[in-house]
């Protein structure tokens, strides 16, 4: 026990935490006004009894493999967009939507190279949510940070605020979308842990499945709060890190062997 | 509040107009399109008169539940509207539900309502709601990520690497 896991002590957060609570109460009010009489046997919705997270074993992540990126593009319909005619490769690569990307780190002293997938880190205290002027950026009760694109005005403050460069803006019209992944021009989007799969009871993400299929098994998704879950038990056994732990965002995505 | 009842009343006037339009048109008194699942069914997700008047509020209410709370079995799901109300076209596929003369265009066209919904939402029924795409492999088009360049990896000194994970605490 007592493994390193970059868990922030949260003291620095207390003041900010209070402000977030106040803001939360304010946004509930319009929701109440919207209420329409309805008596159906709907499910209850997500609960804060779980916190979804992801653990990436950078030792198992392979340099030239992009299986996770390709699977994400396909699952979420990101590959419906193509490079516009006449746009340079540089511009396209800088602007095209990307929810997960491969990053390679090189230690300048030792030449040691680390490969890892980088995506939304699903912070407990997400900067994107702090700066969003419309409340479109939000954190679901189960810890998934996402954009409500019905409220997003495309201002892109969240993209600037994100320390992980995890968000993309859609610059083009999109056609022939997937039913499970509506998306269109003018909104910001990012990794949502394949929320449509999770809500449907499928407890894996597309990137995780693809990584496993390649035989690498570098990605484990699961409930950080459930001590029985695979992810929680690995976190108990191994040292892990949060990227930019100095910001004390308490990320939901953790890395081992980094 | 005042303005919202105002809009309601105005919508009532518009709806009266819509019915005149529907009853005087060759379409008969229903906007339901032939060749759609709904054409062979008895009822909508709520009583027809209620749907005519309130579907916009219902949709906007229920989408908050899905997106914010993860409630997927909402009554007024836009994907479900498309499933039932999209009509088959001549060539075996489906007509786009918001294209001219199709279900979500019929009344709206007359009222000059321009829906933004289908800029993002799929306009025809999907084959399956939950994509298995990750499992079928298929896509072998290898592309490089944004920050990644094989020849020039992002260079970091050891102390910079440490800065990336500044505080490592014993828990």
Short mmCIF file of C-alpha atoms in Angstrom, two decimals:
data_model
loop_
_atom_site.label_atom_id
_atom_site.label_comp_id
_atom_site.label_asym_id
_atom_site.label_seq_id
_atom_site.Cartn_x
_atom_site.Cartn_y
_atom_site.Cartn_z
CA UNK A 1 0.00 0.00 0.00
CA UNK A 2 0.92 3.67 -0.09
CA UNK A 3 1.74 3.82 -3.77
CA UNK A 4 2.43 7.12 -5.49
CA UNK A 5 -0.65 8.36 -7.27
CA UNK A 6 -0.35 12.15 -7.31
CA UNK A 7 -3.56 12.49 -5.32
CA UNK A 8 -3.89 16.21 -4.50
CA UNK A 9 -4.74 17.03 -0.88
CA UNK A 10 -7.44 19.41 -2.04
CA UNK A 11 -6.66 22.19 0.48
CA UNK A 12 -5.87 24.69 -2.23
CA UNK A 13 -9.21 23.88 -3.82
CA UNK A 14 -11.49 24.70 -0.93
CA UNK A 15 -12.29 28.26 -1.92
CA UNK A 16 -12.80 27.35 -5.55
CA UNK A 17 -14.95 24.41 -4.52
CA UNK A 18 -17.33 26.78 -2.74
CA UNK A 19 -17.70 28.91 -5.85
CA UNK A 20 -18.42 25.90 -8.00
CA UNK A 21 -21.22 24.84 -5.66
CA UNK A 22 -22.81 28.29 -5.82
CA UNK A 23 -22.68 28.29 -9.60
CA UNK A 24 -24.22 24.81 -9.64
CA UNK A 25 -27.26 26.01 -7.73
CA UNK A 26 -27.78 28.86 -10.18
CA UNK A 27 -27.84 26.61 -13.20
CA UNK A 28 -30.43 24.32 -11.64
CA UNK A 29 -33.05 27.06 -11.61
CA UNK A 30 -33.65 27.35 -15.38
CA UNK A 31 -33.90 23.56 -15.49
CA UNK A 32 -36.81 23.69 -13.05
CA UNK A 33 -38.62 26.29 -15.11
CA UNK A 34 -38.34 23.95 -18.06
CA UNK A 35 -40.16 21.12 -16.33
CA UNK A 36 -42.90 19.54 -18.41
CA UNK A 37 -45.49 17.31 -16.77
CA UNK A 38 -44.45 13.77 -17.49
CA UNK A 39 -44.87 10.51 -15.68
CA UNK A 40 -42.79 7.78 -17.27
CA UNK A 41 -40.82 4.95 -15.80
CA UNK A 42 -37.49 6.37 -16.87
CA UNK A 43 -34.20 5.37 -15.34
CA UNK A 44 -32.62 7.56 -12.71
CA UNK A 45 -29.54 8.74 -14.52
CA UNK A 46 -25.91 8.68 -13.52
CA UNK A 47 -24.76 8.85 -9.94
CA UNK A 48 -21.68 10.14 -8.17
CA UNK A 49 -21.27 6.75 -6.51
CA UNK A 50 -19.02 5.96 -9.45
CA UNK A 51 -16.15 7.89 -10.92
CA UNK A 52 -15.03 6.74 -14.29
CA UNK A 53 -11.36 6.82 -15.02
CA UNK A 54 -8.73 5.35 -17.25
CA UNK A 55 -5.33 3.91 -16.58
CA UNK A 56 -2.69 3.83 -19.25
CA UNK A 57 0.35 1.63 -18.97
CA UNK A 58 2.88 3.57 -21.05
CA UNK A 59 5.21 0.57 -21.03
CA UNK A 60 2.69 -1.36 -23.10
CA UNK A 61 1.93 1.53 -25.49
CA UNK A 62 3.70 0.89 -28.80
CA UNK A 63 5.41 3.63 -30.81
CA UNK A 64 3.95 3.22 -34.28
CA UNK A 65 0.55 1.93 -33.26
CA UNK A 66 -2.46 4.22 -33.76
CA UNK A 67 -5.16 1.63 -33.09
CA UNK A 68 -6.73 3.72 -30.30
CA UNK A 69 -6.80 6.86 -32.44
CA UNK A 70 -8.36 5.06 -35.41
CA UNK A 71 -10.95 3.31 -33.27
CA UNK A 72 -11.92 6.60 -31.61
CA UNK A 73 -12.26 8.33 -34.98
CA UNK A 74 -14.56 5.60 -36.18
CA UNK A 75 -16.61 5.16 -33.03
CA UNK A 76 -17.35 8.87 -32.75
CA UNK A 77 -17.65 9.67 -36.42
CA UNK A 78 -14.58 11.91 -36.47
CA UNK A 79 -13.51 10.28 -39.73
CA UNK A 80 -16.59 11.75 -41.43
CA UNK A 81 -14.53 14.87 -41.92
CA UNK A 82 -11.87 14.99 -44.60
CA UNK A 83 -9.19 17.51 -45.38
CA UNK A 84 -10.86 20.35 -47.34
CA UNK A 85 -9.59 20.83 -50.87
CA UNK A 86 -6.69 23.24 -51.01
CA UNK A 87 -5.92 23.15 -47.28
CA UNK A 88 -2.31 22.46 -46.37
CA UNK A 89 -1.44 19.35 -44.37
CA UNK A 90 -0.15 21.56 -41.57
CA UNK A 91 -3.39 23.51 -41.25
CA UNK A 92 -5.43 20.34 -41.41
CA UNK A 93 -3.36 18.59 -38.78
CA UNK A 94 -3.56 21.62 -36.52
CA UNK A 95 -7.34 21.95 -36.83
CA UNK A 96 -8.86 18.57 -37.51
CA UNK A 97 -10.89 17.00 -34.76
CA UNK A 98 -8.97 14.68 -32.52
CA UNK A 99 -10.23 13.20 -29.27
CA UNK A 100 -7.21 11.05 -28.60
CA UNK A 101 -3.72 11.49 -30.03
CA UNK A 102 -0.44 9.73 -29.67
CA UNK A 103 2.28 11.71 -27.93
CA UNK A 104 5.92 10.78 -27.76
CA UNK A 105 8.11 12.12 -24.96
CA UNK A 106 11.86 12.02 -25.13
CA UNK A 107 14.10 12.56 -22.15
CA UNK A 108 16.79 14.86 -23.46
CA UNK A 109 19.41 13.53 -21.04
CA UNK A 110 18.97 9.83 -21.49
CA UNK A 111 17.21 9.67 -24.86
CA UNK A 112 14.58 7.54 -23.20
CA UNK A 113 11.37 7.58 -25.24
CA UNK A 114 7.87 7.19 -23.83
CA UNK A 115 4.76 6.75 -25.96
CA UNK A 116 1.33 7.49 -24.66
CA UNK A 117 -2.19 8.31 -25.78
CA UNK A 118 -3.32 11.76 -24.64
CA UNK A 119 -6.97 12.69 -24.38
CA UNK A 120 -9.36 14.55 -22.10
CA UNK A 121 -8.10 13.74 -18.61
CA UNK A 122 -11.59 14.03 -17.08
CA UNK A 123 -10.45 16.27 -14.23
CA UNK A 124 -12.31 16.48 -10.98
CA UNK A 125 -11.76 20.25 -11.21
CA UNK A 126 -11.87 20.86 -14.96
CA UNK A 127 -10.56 24.24 -16.14
CA UNK A 128 -12.76 23.97 -19.25
CA UNK A 129 -15.83 23.98 -17.01
CA UNK A 130 -14.54 26.97 -15.03
CA UNK A 131 -14.18 29.16 -18.11
CA UNK A 132 -17.27 28.12 -20.08
CA UNK A 133 -19.58 31.16 -20.39
CA UNK A 134 -22.74 29.14 -21.11
CA UNK A 135 -22.43 26.10 -18.89
CA UNK A 136 -22.02 23.85 -21.92
CA UNK A 137 -18.80 22.38 -20.56
CA UNK A 138 -19.78 20.28 -17.62
CA UNK A 139 -18.82 17.32 -15.49
CA UNK A 140 -21.34 14.55 -15.19
CA UNK A 141 -22.05 13.09 -11.76
CA UNK A 142 -20.02 10.01 -12.70
CA UNK A 143 -16.97 12.14 -13.48
CA UNK A 144 -17.18 12.29 -17.28
CA UNK A 145 -16.28 15.78 -18.50
CA UNK A 146 -18.08 16.72 -21.68
CA UNK A 147 -19.67 19.40 -23.84
CA UNK A 148 -23.43 19.82 -24.02
CA UNK A 149 -23.50 20.84 -27.62
CA UNK A 150 -27.02 22.14 -27.32
CA UNK A 151 -25.60 24.98 -25.23
CA UNK A 152 -22.14 25.35 -26.76
CA UNK A 153 -21.70 28.61 -28.67
CA UNK A 154 -18.31 27.68 -30.09
CA UNK A 155 -16.32 30.38 -28.28
CA UNK A 156 -13.41 27.99 -27.68
CA UNK A 157 -12.41 29.39 -24.26
CA UNK A 158 -12.31 25.81 -23.04
CA UNK A 159 -9.77 24.90 -25.69
CA UNK A 160 -7.49 27.63 -24.42
CA UNK A 161 -8.03 26.66 -20.80
CA UNK A 162 -7.33 22.96 -21.20
CA UNK A 163 -3.76 22.12 -20.12
CA UNK A 164 -3.88 18.92 -22.15
CA UNK A 165 -4.91 20.36 -25.53
CA UNK A 166 -7.65 17.78 -25.49
CA UNK A 167 -10.46 19.63 -27.24
CA UNK A 168 -11.25 20.17 -30.90
CA UNK A 169 -13.48 22.58 -32.76
CA UNK A 170 -15.53 21.49 -35.78
CA UNK A 171 -14.73 23.81 -38.67
CA UNK A 172 -16.78 22.13 -41.38
CA UNK A 173 -20.28 20.93 -42.07
CA UNK A 174 -20.65 17.27 -41.24
CA UNK A 175 -23.05 14.93 -43.02
CA UNK A 176 -24.17 11.36 -42.53
CA UNK A 177 -23.47 11.33 -38.81
CA UNK A 178 -23.74 8.26 -36.64
CA UNK A 179 -26.96 8.02 -34.64
CA UNK A 180 -24.94 7.63 -31.46
CA UNK A 181 -22.64 10.56 -32.21
CA UNK A 182 -24.41 13.69 -33.41
CA UNK A 183 -21.87 16.36 -34.33
CA UNK A 184 -21.76 19.44 -36.52
CA UNK A 185 -19.99 22.65 -37.38
CA UNK A 186 -19.43 25.30 -34.76
CA UNK A 187 -19.10 23.32 -31.55
CA UNK A 188 -16.25 22.14 -29.40
CA UNK A 189 -15.96 18.44 -28.63
CA UNK A 190 -13.65 16.06 -26.83
CA UNK A 191 -13.28 12.55 -25.47
CA UNK A 192 -16.33 11.58 -23.44
CA UNK A 193 -15.22 8.05 -22.52
CA UNK A 194 -17.60 6.76 -25.24
CA UNK A 195 -20.51 7.89 -23.11
CA UNK A 196 -23.09 6.33 -25.43
CA UNK A 197 -21.52 2.91 -24.83
CA UNK A 198 -21.19 3.41 -21.09
CA UNK A 199 -24.84 4.50 -20.78
CA UNK A 200 -25.82 1.44 -22.79
CA UNK A 201 -24.10 -0.71 -20.19
CA UNK A 202 -21.04 -1.56 -22.23
CA UNK A 203 -18.15 -1.05 -19.83
CA UNK A 204 -15.33 -0.55 -22.32
CA UNK A 205 -14.28 2.33 -24.52
CA UNK A 206 -13.51 1.99 -28.22
CA UNK A 207 -9.82 2.82 -27.69
CA UNK A 208 -9.50 0.21 -24.97
CA UNK A 209 -11.05 -2.50 -27.15
CA UNK A 210 -8.83 -1.59 -30.08
CA UNK A 211 -5.69 -1.59 -27.93
CA UNK A 212 -6.59 -5.00 -26.54
CA UNK A 213 -7.31 -6.31 -30.01
CA UNK A 214 -3.80 -5.29 -31.05
CA UNK A 215 -2.56 -7.36 -28.13
CA UNK A 216 -1.13 -4.38 -26.23
CA UNK A 217 -3.68 -3.97 -23.44
CA UNK A 218 -2.23 -0.61 -22.42
CA UNK A 219 -5.64 0.90 -21.58
CA UNK A 220 -7.90 -0.02 -18.67
CA UNK A 221 -11.20 1.81 -18.18
CA UNK A 222 -13.32 1.55 -15.07
CA UNK A 223 -14.74 2.89 -11.84
CA UNK A 224 -12.07 4.50 -9.66
CA UNK A 225 -14.37 4.45 -6.65
CA UNK A 226 -15.12 0.75 -6.74
CA UNK A 227 -12.34 -1.08 -4.85
CA UNK A 228 -13.17 -4.31 -6.72
CA UNK A 229 -12.68 -2.80 -10.18
CA UNK A 230 -9.65 -3.74 -12.23
CA UNK A 231 -8.51 -0.12 -12.47
CA UNK A 232 -8.72 0.43 -8.71
CA UNK A 233 -6.80 -2.72 -7.94
CA UNK A 234 -3.99 -1.85 -10.35
CA UNK A 235 -3.80 1.63 -8.84
CA UNK A 236 -3.37 0.01 -5.42
CA UNK A 237 -0.56 -2.21 -6.71
CA UNK A 238 1.43 0.20 -8.86
CA UNK A 239 2.80 3.72 -8.75
CA UNK A 240 0.87 5.98 -11.07
CA UNK A 241 1.00 9.56 -12.19
CA UNK A 242 -1.33 12.32 -13.16
CA UNK A 243 -0.04 14.53 -15.92
CA UNK A 244 0.42 18.09 -14.69
CA UNK A 245 -0.31 16.91 -11.18
CA UNK A 246 1.01 20.29 -10.03
CA UNK A 247 -2.29 21.83 -11.16
CA UNK A 248 -4.14 19.62 -8.67
CA UNK A 249 -6.97 18.92 -11.08
CA UNK A 250 -7.20 15.34 -9.83
CA UNK A 251 -7.46 13.79 -13.25
CA UNK A 252 -9.50 10.68 -13.99
CA UNK A 253 -6.90 9.47 -16.50
CA UNK A 254 -3.77 8.08 -14.85
CA UNK A 255 -0.51 6.78 -16.25
CA UNK A 256 1.80 4.05 -14.99
CA UNK A 257 5.45 3.54 -15.90
CA UNK A 258 5.74 7.18 -16.88
CA UNK B 1 -42.74 34.11 -17.80
CA UNK B 2 -45.01 36.67 -19.48
CA UNK B 3 -43.19 36.41 -22.75
CA UNK B 4 -43.28 32.62 -22.65
CA UNK B 5 -47.09 32.51 -22.40
CA UNK B 6 -47.09 35.06 -25.17
CA UNK B 7 -45.09 32.70 -27.33
CA UNK B 8 -47.46 29.87 -26.39
CA UNK B 9 -50.45 31.84 -27.54
CA UNK B 10 -48.63 32.77 -30.71
CA UNK B 11 -47.76 29.12 -31.26
CA UNK B 12 -51.46 28.32 -30.88
CA UNK B 13 -52.25 30.71 -33.71
CA UNK B 14 -49.51 29.16 -35.80
CA UNK B 15 -50.78 25.66 -35.11
CA UNK B 16 -54.26 26.69 -36.23
CA UNK B 17 -52.58 27.83 -39.42
CA UNK B 18 -50.76 24.53 -39.73
CA UNK B 19 -53.94 22.53 -39.48
CA UNK B 20 -55.60 24.69 -42.10
CA UNK B 21 -52.59 24.00 -44.24
CA UNK B 22 -52.75 20.28 -43.62
CA UNK B 23 -56.50 19.98 -44.06
CA UNK B 24 -56.59 22.02 -47.22
CA UNK B 25 -53.58 20.28 -48.73
CA UNK B 26 -53.77 17.05 -50.70
CA UNK B 27 -52.13 15.35 -47.73
CA UNK B 28 -55.28 14.95 -45.74
CA UNK B 29 -55.27 15.80 -42.07
CA UNK B 30 -52.05 14.16 -41.03
CA UNK B 31 -48.45 15.17 -41.50
CA UNK B 32 -47.33 11.57 -41.13
CA UNK B 33 -45.48 10.58 -44.29
CA UNK B 34 -46.44 7.50 -46.28
CA UNK B 35 -43.65 4.93 -46.28
CA UNK B 36 -42.61 5.70 -42.70
CA UNK B 37 -42.96 3.29 -39.79
CA UNK B 38 -45.40 5.74 -38.22
CA UNK B 39 -47.72 5.43 -41.22
CA UNK B 40 -48.56 1.89 -40.15
CA UNK B 41 -48.94 2.70 -36.47
CA UNK B 42 -51.72 3.94 -34.24
CA UNK B 43 -50.11 6.47 -31.97
CA UNK B 44 -47.16 8.72 -31.36
CA UNK B 45 -45.20 8.77 -28.09
CA UNK B 46 -47.91 11.06 -26.70
CA UNK B 47 -51.45 11.91 -27.86
CA UNK B 48 -51.32 13.41 -31.34
CA UNK B 49 -52.82 16.79 -30.43
CA UNK B 50 -50.33 17.11 -27.59
CA UNK B 51 -47.41 16.21 -29.85
CA UNK B 52 -48.46 18.77 -32.44
CA UNK B 53 -48.49 21.51 -29.90
CA UNK B 54 -45.65 20.58 -27.56
CA UNK B 55 -43.06 18.45 -29.34
CA UNK B 56 -40.47 21.26 -29.36
CA UNK B 57 -40.65 21.68 -25.59
CA UNK B 58 -40.62 17.94 -24.99
CA UNK B 59 -37.52 17.45 -27.13
CA UNK B 60 -35.64 20.30 -25.51
CA UNK B 61 -36.60 19.09 -22.06
CA UNK B 62 -35.65 15.48 -22.61
CA UNK B 63 -32.34 16.11 -24.33
CA UNK B 64 -31.07 17.70 -21.12
CA UNK B 65 -31.82 14.45 -19.31
CA UNK B 66 -29.87 12.42 -21.83
CA UNK B 67 -26.86 14.66 -22.17
CA UNK B 68 -26.53 15.86 -18.58
CA UNK B 69 -27.79 12.87 -16.61
CA UNK B 70 -27.16 9.98 -18.96
CA UNK B 71 -30.84 8.98 -19.06
CA UNK B 72 -31.18 7.15 -22.35
CA UNK B 73 -34.74 5.84 -22.17
CA UNK B 74 -36.33 9.26 -22.55
CA UNK B 75 -39.75 9.38 -24.13
CA UNK B 76 -38.95 12.14 -26.60
CA UNK B 77 -35.78 10.94 -28.23
CA UNK B 78 -34.86 12.64 -31.48
CA UNK B 79 -33.32 9.42 -32.77
CA UNK B 80 -36.68 7.73 -32.11
CA UNK B 81 -38.62 10.47 -33.97
CA UNK B 82 -36.40 9.78 -36.96
CA UNK B 83 -36.82 6.01 -36.62
CA UNK B 84 -40.62 6.22 -36.81
CA UNK B 85 -41.15 9.26 -38.97
CA UNK B 86 -38.52 8.95 -41.72
CA UNK B 87 -40.06 7.67 -44.96
CA UNK B 88 -38.55 5.14 -47.33
CA UNK B 89 -37.55 6.61 -50.65
CA UNK B 90 -37.83 4.88 -54.02
CA UNK B 91 -34.34 3.43 -53.99
CA UNK B 92 -34.50 1.29 -50.88
CA UNK B 93 -33.05 3.87 -48.50
CA UNK B 94 -34.66 6.61 -46.47
CA UNK B 95 -35.44 10.19 -47.38
CA UNK B 96 -33.80 12.73 -45.09
CA UNK B 97 -36.42 13.59 -42.52
CA UNK B 98 -35.94 17.35 -42.81
CA UNK B 99 -35.80 17.53 -46.60
CA UNK B 100 -38.59 19.15 -48.56
CA UNK B 101 -41.98 17.55 -47.99
CA UNK B 102 -40.68 15.13 -45.38
CA UNK B 103 -42.10 14.88 -41.87
CA UNK B 104 -39.98 17.43 -40.00
CA UNK B 105 -40.25 19.88 -42.89
CA UNK B 106 -43.95 19.79 -43.68
CA UNK B 107 -45.25 22.10 -40.97
CA UNK B 108 -41.98 23.89 -40.38
CA UNK B 109 -41.70 25.01 -43.96
CA UNK B 110 -45.15 26.55 -43.73
CA UNK B 111 -44.27 28.27 -40.42
CA UNK B 112 -40.78 29.28 -41.47
CA UNK B 113 -39.24 27.28 -38.62
CA UNK B 114 -35.68 26.38 -39.51
CA UNK B 115 -34.40 23.47 -37.41
CA UNK B 116 -30.73 23.42 -36.49
CA UNK B 117 -31.04 19.93 -35.00
CA UNK B 118 -30.14 18.07 -38.16
CA UNK B 119 -26.86 19.87 -38.64
CA UNK B 120 -25.65 17.45 -36.00
CA UNK B 121 -28.25 14.71 -35.71
CA UNK B 122 -28.53 11.98 -38.30
CA UNK B 123 -31.43 12.55 -40.72
CA UNK B 124 -32.21 8.92 -41.46
CA UNK B 125 -32.64 5.89 -39.20
CA UNK B 126 -29.31 4.31 -38.34
CA UNK B 127 -28.56 0.63 -38.80
CA UNK B 128 -27.68 0.21 -35.16
CA UNK B 129 -27.64 2.51 -32.20
CA UNK B 130 -24.51 1.15 -30.60
CA UNK B 131 -21.59 0.96 -32.94
CA UNK B 132 -19.41 -2.07 -32.73
CA UNK B 133 -16.87 -0.33 -34.89
CA UNK B 134 -13.98 -0.70 -32.50
CA UNK B 135 -14.31 -4.44 -32.77
CA UNK B 136 -14.50 -4.80 -36.52
CA UNK B 137 -11.01 -3.44 -37.05
CA UNK B 138 -11.28 -2.59 -40.75
CA UNK B 139 -9.71 0.84 -40.66
CA UNK B 140 -5.98 0.45 -41.19
CA UNK B 141 -5.42 3.98 -42.38
CA UNK B 142 -2.58 4.89 -40.04
CA UNK B 143 -2.38 8.54 -39.25
CA UNK B 144 -0.10 10.45 -36.97
CA UNK B 145 -1.40 12.34 -33.98
CA UNK B 146 -1.14 16.09 -33.62
CA UNK B 147 1.95 16.45 -31.51
CA UNK B 148 3.58 13.38 -32.81
CA UNK B 149 6.33 13.27 -35.32
CA UNK B 150 8.47 10.18 -35.54
CA UNK B 151 11.62 12.05 -36.49
CA UNK B 152 11.31 14.80 -33.93
CA UNK B 153 9.57 13.62 -30.78
CA UNK B 154 8.62 16.29 -28.28
CA UNK B 155 11.91 16.81 -26.45
CA UNK B 156 11.90 17.10 -22.69
CA UNK B 157 14.74 17.29 -20.23
CA UNK B 158 14.54 15.09 -17.15
CA UNK B 159 13.66 18.06 -14.95
CA UNK B 160 10.95 19.15 -17.39
CA UNK B 161 9.52 15.67 -17.27
CA UNK B 162 9.45 15.93 -13.50
CA UNK B 163 7.68 19.28 -13.80
CA UNK B 164 4.93 17.56 -15.72
CA UNK B 165 4.16 15.60 -12.62
CA UNK B 166 5.35 17.99 -9.97
CA UNK B 167 3.82 16.73 -6.76
CA UNK B 168 4.14 13.06 -6.11
CA UNK B 169 2.61 12.37 -2.76
CA UNK B 170 2.49 9.47 -0.43
CA UNK B 171 -1.19 8.71 0.12
#
